[in-house]
CSV table of N, CA and C in Angstrom, one decimal:
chain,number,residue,atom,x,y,z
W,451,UNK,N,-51.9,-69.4,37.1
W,451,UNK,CA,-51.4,-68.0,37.2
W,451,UNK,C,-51.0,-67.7,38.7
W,452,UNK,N,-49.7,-67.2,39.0
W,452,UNK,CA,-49.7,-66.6,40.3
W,452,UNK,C,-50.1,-65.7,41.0
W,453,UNK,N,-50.3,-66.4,42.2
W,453,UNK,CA,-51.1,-64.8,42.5
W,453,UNK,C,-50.0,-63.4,43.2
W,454,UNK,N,-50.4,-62.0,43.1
W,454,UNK,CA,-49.7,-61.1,43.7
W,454,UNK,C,-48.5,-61.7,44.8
W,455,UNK,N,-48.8,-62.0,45.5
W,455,UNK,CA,-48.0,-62.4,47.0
W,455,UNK,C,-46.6,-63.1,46.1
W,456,UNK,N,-46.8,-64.0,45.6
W,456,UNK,CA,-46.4,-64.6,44.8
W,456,UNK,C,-45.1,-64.2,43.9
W,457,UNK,N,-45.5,-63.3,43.2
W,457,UNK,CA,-45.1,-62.6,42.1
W,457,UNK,C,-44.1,-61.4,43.0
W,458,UNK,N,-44.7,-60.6,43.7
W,458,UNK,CA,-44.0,-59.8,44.4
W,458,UNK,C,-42.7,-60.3,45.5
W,459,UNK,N,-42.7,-61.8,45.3
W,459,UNK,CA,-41.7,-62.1,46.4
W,459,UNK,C,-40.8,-62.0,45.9
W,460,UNK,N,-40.2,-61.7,44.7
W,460,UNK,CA,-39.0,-61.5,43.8
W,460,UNK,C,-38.7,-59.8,44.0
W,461,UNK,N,-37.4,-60.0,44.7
W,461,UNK,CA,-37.1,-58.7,44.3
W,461,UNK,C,-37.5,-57.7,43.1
W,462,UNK,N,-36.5,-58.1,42.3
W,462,UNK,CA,-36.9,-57.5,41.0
W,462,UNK,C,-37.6,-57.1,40.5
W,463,UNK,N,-38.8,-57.8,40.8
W,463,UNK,CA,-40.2,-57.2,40.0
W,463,UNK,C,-40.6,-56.2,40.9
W,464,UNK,N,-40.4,-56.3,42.4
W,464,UNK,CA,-40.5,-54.9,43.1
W,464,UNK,C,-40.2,-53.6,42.8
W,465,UNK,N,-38.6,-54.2,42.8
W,465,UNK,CA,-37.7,-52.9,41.9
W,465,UNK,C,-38.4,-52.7,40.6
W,466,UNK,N,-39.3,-53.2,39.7
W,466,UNK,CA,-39.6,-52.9,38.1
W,466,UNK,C,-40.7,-52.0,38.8
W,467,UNK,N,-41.6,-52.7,40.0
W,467,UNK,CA,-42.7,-52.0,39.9
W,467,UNK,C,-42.5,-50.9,40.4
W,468,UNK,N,-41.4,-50.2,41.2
W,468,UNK,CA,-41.0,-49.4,42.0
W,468,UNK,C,-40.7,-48.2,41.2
W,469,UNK,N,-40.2,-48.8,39.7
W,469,UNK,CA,-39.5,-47.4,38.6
W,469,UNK,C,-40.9,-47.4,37.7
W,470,UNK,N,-42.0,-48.0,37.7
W,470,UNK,CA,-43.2,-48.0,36.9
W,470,UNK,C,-44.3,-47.2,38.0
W,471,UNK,N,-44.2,-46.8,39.0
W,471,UNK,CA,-45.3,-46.1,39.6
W,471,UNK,C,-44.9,-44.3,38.9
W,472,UNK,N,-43.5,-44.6,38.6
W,472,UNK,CA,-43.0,-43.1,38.2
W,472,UNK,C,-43.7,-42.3,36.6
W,473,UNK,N,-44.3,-43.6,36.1
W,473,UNK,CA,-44.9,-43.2,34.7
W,473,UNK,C,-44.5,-44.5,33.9
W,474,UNK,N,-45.2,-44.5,33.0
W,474,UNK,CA,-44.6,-45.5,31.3
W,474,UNK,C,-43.0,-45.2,31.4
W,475,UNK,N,-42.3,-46.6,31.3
W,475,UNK,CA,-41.2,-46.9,30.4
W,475,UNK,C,-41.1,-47.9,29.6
W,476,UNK,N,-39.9,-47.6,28.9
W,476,UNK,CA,-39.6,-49.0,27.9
W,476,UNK,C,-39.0,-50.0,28.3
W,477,UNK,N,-38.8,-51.0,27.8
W,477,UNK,CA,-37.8,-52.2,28.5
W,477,UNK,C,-36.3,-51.7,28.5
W,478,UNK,N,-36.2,-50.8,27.5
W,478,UNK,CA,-34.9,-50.6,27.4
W,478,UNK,C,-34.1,-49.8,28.8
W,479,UNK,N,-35.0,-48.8,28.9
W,479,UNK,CA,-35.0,-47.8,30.0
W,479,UNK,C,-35.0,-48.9,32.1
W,480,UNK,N,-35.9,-49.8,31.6
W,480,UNK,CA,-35.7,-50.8,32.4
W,480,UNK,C,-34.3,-51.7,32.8
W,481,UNK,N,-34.1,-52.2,31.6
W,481,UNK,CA,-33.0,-52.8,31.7
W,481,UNK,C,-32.1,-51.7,32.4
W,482,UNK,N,-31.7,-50.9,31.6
W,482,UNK,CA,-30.4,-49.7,32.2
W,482,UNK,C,-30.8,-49.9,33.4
W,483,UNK,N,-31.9,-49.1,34.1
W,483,UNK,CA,-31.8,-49.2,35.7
W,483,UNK,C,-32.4,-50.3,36.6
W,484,UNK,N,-32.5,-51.3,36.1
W,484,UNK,CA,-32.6,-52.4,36.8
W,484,UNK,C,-31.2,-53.2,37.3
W,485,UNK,N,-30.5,-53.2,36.0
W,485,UNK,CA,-29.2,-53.7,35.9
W,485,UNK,C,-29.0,-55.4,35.2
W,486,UNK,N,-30.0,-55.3,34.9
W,486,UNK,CA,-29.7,-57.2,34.3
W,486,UNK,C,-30.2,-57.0,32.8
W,487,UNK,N,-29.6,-58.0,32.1
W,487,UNK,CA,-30.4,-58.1,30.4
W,487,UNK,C,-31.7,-58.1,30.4
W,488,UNK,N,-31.5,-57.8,28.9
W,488,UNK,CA,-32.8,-57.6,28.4
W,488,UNK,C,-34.2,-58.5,28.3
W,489,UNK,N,-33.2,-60.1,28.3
W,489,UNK,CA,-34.3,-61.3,28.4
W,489,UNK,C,-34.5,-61.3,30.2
W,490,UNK,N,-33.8,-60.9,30.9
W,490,UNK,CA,-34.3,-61.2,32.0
W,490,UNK,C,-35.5,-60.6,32.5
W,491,UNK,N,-35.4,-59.3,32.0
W,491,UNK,CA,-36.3,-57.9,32.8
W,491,UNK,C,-37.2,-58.5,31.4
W,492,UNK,N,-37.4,-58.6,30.5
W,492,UNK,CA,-38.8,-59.2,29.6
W,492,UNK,C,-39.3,-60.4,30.6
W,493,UNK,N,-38.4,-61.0,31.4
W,493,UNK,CA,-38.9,-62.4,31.5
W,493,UNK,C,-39.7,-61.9,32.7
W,494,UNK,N,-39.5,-61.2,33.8
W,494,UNK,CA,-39.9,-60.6,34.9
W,494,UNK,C,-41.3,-59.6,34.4
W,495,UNK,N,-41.2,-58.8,33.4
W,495,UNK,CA,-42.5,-58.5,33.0
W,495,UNK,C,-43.4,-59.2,32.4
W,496,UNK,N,-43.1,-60.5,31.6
W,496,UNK,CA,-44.0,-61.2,31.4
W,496,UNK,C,-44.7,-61.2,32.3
W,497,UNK,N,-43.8,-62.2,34.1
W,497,UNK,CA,-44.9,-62.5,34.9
W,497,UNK,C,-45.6,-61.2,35.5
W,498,UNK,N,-45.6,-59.7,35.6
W,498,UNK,CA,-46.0,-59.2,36.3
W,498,UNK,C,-47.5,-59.0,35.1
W,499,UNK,N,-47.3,-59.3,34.1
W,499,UNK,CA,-47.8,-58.9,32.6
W,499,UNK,C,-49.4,-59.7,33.5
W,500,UNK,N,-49.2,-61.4,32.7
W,500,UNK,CA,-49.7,-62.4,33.8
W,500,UNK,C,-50.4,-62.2,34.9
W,501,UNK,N,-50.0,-61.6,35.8
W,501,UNK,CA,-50.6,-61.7,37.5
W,501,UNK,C,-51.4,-60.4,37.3
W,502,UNK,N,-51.6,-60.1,35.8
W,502,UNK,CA,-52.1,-58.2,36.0
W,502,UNK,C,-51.4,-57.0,36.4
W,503,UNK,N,-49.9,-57.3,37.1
W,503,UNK,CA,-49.6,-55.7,37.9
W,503,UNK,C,-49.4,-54.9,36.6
W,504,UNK,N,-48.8,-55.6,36.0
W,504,UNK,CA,-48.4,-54.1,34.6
W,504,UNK,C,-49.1,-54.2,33.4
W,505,UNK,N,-49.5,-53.3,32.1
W,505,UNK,CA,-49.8,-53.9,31.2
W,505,UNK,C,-49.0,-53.3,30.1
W,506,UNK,N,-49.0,-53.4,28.9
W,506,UNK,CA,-48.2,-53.0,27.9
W,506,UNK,C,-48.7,-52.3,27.0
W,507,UNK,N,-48.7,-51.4,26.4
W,507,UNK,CA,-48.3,-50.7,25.0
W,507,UNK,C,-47.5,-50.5,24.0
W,508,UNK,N,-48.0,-50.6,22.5
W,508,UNK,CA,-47.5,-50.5,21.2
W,508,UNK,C,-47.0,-49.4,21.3
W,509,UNK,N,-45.7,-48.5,21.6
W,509,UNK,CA,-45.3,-47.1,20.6
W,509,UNK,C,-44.4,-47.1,19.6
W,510,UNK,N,-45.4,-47.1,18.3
W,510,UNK,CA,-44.2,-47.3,17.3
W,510,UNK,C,-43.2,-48.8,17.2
W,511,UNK,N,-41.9,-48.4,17.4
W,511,UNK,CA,-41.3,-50.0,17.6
W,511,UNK,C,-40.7,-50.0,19.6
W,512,UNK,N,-41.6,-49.2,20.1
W,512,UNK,CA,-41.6,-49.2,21.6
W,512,UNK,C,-42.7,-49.6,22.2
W,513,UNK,N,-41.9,-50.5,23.2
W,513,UNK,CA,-43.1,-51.4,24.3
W,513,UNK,C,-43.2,-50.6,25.5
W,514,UNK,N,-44.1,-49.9,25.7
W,514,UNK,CA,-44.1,-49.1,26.9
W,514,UNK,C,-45.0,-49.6,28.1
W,515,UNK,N,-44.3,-49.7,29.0
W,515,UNK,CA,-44.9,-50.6,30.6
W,515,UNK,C,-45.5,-49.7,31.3
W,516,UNK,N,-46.7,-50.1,32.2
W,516,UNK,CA,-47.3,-49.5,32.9
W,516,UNK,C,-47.7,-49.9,34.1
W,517,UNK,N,-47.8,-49.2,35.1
W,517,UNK,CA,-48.5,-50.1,36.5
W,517,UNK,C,-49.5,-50.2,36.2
W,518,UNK,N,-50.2,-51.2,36.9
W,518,UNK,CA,-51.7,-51.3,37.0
W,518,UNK,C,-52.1,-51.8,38.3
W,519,UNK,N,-52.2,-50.9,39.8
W,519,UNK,CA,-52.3,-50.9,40.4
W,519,UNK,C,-53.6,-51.3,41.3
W,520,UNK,N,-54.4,-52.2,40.6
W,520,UNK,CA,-55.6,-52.9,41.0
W,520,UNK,C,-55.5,-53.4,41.7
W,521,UNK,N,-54.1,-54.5,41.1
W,521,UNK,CA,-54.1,-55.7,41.8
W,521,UNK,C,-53.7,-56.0,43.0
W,522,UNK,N,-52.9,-54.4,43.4
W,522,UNK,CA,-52.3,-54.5,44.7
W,522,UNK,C,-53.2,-54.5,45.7
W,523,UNK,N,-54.4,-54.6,45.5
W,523,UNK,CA,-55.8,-54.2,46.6
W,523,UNK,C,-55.7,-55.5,47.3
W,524,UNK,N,-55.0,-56.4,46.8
W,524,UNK,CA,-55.1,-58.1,47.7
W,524,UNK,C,-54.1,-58.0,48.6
W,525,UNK,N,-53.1,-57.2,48.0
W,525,UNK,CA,-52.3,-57.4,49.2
W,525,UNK,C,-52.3,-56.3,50.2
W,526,UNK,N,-53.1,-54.9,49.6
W,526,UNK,CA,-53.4,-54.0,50.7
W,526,UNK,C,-54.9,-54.7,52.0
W,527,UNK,N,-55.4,-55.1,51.3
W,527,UNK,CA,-56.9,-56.2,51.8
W,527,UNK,C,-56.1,-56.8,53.2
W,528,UNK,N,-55.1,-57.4,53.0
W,528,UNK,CA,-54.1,-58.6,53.5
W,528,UNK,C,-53.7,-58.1,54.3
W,529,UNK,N,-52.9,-56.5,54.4
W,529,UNK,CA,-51.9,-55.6,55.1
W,529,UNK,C,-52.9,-55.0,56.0
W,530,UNK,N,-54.6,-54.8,55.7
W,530,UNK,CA,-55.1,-53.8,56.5
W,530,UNK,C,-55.3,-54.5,58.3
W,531,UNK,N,-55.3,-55.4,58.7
W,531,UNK,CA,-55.1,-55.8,59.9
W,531,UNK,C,-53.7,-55.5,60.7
W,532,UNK,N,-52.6,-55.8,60.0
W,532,UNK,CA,-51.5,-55.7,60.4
W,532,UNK,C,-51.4,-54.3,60.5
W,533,UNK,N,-51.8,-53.3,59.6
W,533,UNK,CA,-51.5,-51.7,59.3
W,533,UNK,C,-52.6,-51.1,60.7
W,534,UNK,N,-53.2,-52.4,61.2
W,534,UNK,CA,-54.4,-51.5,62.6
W,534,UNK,C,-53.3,-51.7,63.5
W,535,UNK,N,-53.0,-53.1,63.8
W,535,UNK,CA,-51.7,-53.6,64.9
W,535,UNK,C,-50.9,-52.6,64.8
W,536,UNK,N,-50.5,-51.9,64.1
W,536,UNK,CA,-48.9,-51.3,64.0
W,536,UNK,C,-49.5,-50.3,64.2
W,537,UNK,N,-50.7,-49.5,64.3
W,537,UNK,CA,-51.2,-47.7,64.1
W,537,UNK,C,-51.2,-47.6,65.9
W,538,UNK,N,-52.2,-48.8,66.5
W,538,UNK,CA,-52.5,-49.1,68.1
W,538,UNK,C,-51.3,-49.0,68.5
W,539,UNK,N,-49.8,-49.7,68.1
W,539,UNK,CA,-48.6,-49.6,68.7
W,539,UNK,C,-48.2,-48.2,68.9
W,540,UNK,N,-48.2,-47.3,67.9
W,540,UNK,CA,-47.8,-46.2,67.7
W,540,UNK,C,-48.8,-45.7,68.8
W,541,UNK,N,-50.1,-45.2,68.8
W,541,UNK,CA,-51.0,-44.9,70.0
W,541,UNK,C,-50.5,-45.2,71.0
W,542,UNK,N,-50.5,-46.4,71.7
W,542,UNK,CA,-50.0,-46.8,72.6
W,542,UNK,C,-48.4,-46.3,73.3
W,543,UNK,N,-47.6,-45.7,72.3
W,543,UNK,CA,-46.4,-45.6,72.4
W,543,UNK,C,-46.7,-44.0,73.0
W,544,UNK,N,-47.4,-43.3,71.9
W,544,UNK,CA,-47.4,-42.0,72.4
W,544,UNK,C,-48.4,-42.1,73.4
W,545,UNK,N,-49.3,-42.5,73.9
W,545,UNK,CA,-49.8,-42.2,75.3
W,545,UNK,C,-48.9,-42.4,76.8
W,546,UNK,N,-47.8,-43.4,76.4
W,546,UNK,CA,-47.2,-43.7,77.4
W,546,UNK,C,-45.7,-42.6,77.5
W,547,UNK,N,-46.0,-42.0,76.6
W,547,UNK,CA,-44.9,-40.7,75.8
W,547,UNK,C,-45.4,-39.6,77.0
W,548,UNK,N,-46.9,-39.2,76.3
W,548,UNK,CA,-47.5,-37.9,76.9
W,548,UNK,C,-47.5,-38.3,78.7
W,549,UNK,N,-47.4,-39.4,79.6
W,549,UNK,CA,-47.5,-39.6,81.0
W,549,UNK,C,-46.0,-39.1,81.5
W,550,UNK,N,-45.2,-38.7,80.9
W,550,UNK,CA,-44.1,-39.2,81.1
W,550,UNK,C,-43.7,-37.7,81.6
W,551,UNK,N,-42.8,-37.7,82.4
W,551,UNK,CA,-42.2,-35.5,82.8
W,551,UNK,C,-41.7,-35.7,81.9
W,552,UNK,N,-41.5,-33.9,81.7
W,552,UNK,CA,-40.7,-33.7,81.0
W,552,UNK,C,-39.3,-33.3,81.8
W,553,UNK,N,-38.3,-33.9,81.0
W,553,UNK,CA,-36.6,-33.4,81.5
W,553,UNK,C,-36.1,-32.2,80.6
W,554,UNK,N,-35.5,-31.3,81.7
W,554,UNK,CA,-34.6,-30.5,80.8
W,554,UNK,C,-33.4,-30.8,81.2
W,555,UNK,N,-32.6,-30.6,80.0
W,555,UNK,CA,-31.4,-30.7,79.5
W,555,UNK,C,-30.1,-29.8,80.9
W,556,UNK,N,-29.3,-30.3,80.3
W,556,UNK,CA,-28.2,-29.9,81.4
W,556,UNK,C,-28.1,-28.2,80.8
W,557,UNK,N,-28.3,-27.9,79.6
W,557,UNK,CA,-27.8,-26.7,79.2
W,557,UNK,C,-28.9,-26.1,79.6
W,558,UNK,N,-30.2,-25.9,80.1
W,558,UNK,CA,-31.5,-25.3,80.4
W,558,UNK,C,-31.9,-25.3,81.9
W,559,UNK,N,-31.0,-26.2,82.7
W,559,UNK,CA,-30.5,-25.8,83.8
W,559,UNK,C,-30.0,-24.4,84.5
């Protein structure tokens, strides 16, 4: 089975998971705003099916998709070092912001 990293490196399944944080859809509703057939966006939810991100429901004669956003904790786990580097940058940015005069404008002149 693949793992998240993996699975996410396909556009598309981003794009699926992107219109599935919004609530339950069906494939049908998928396909329309994805843009590709029906066997494709099935084939794409298989794998996300698989790796855990989504899971499925019976409605009637509707398959209704769901996030399941557990799984994304591996790749938030993954992101939380890089998300400290990038917070420090921003700190750093604005300390070197607040040292700085301030200028007024030619119209405040």
């Amino acid at each position: 089975m693949a793992n998240a990293f993996e699975v996410l490196a396909e556009p598309r399944r981003r794009q699926i998971l992107d219109l599935l944080r919004g609530g339950e859809l069906p494939v049908g509703e998928l396909v329309h705003r994805v843009g590709l057939t029906q066997p494709a966006v099935s084939k794409h939810l298989r794998v996300l099916r698989e790796a855990g991100l989504v899971e499925v429901r019976q409605d009637a004669q509707r398959r209704l998709y769901r996030l399941r956003p557990g799984p994304l904790a591996e790749i938030d786990s993954w992101l939380a070092p890089y998300r400290l580097l990038w917070e420090q940058g921003f700190d750093s940015l604005a300390q070197h912001l607040s040292t700085m005069p301030d200028e007024q404008t030619g119209a405040e002149q």
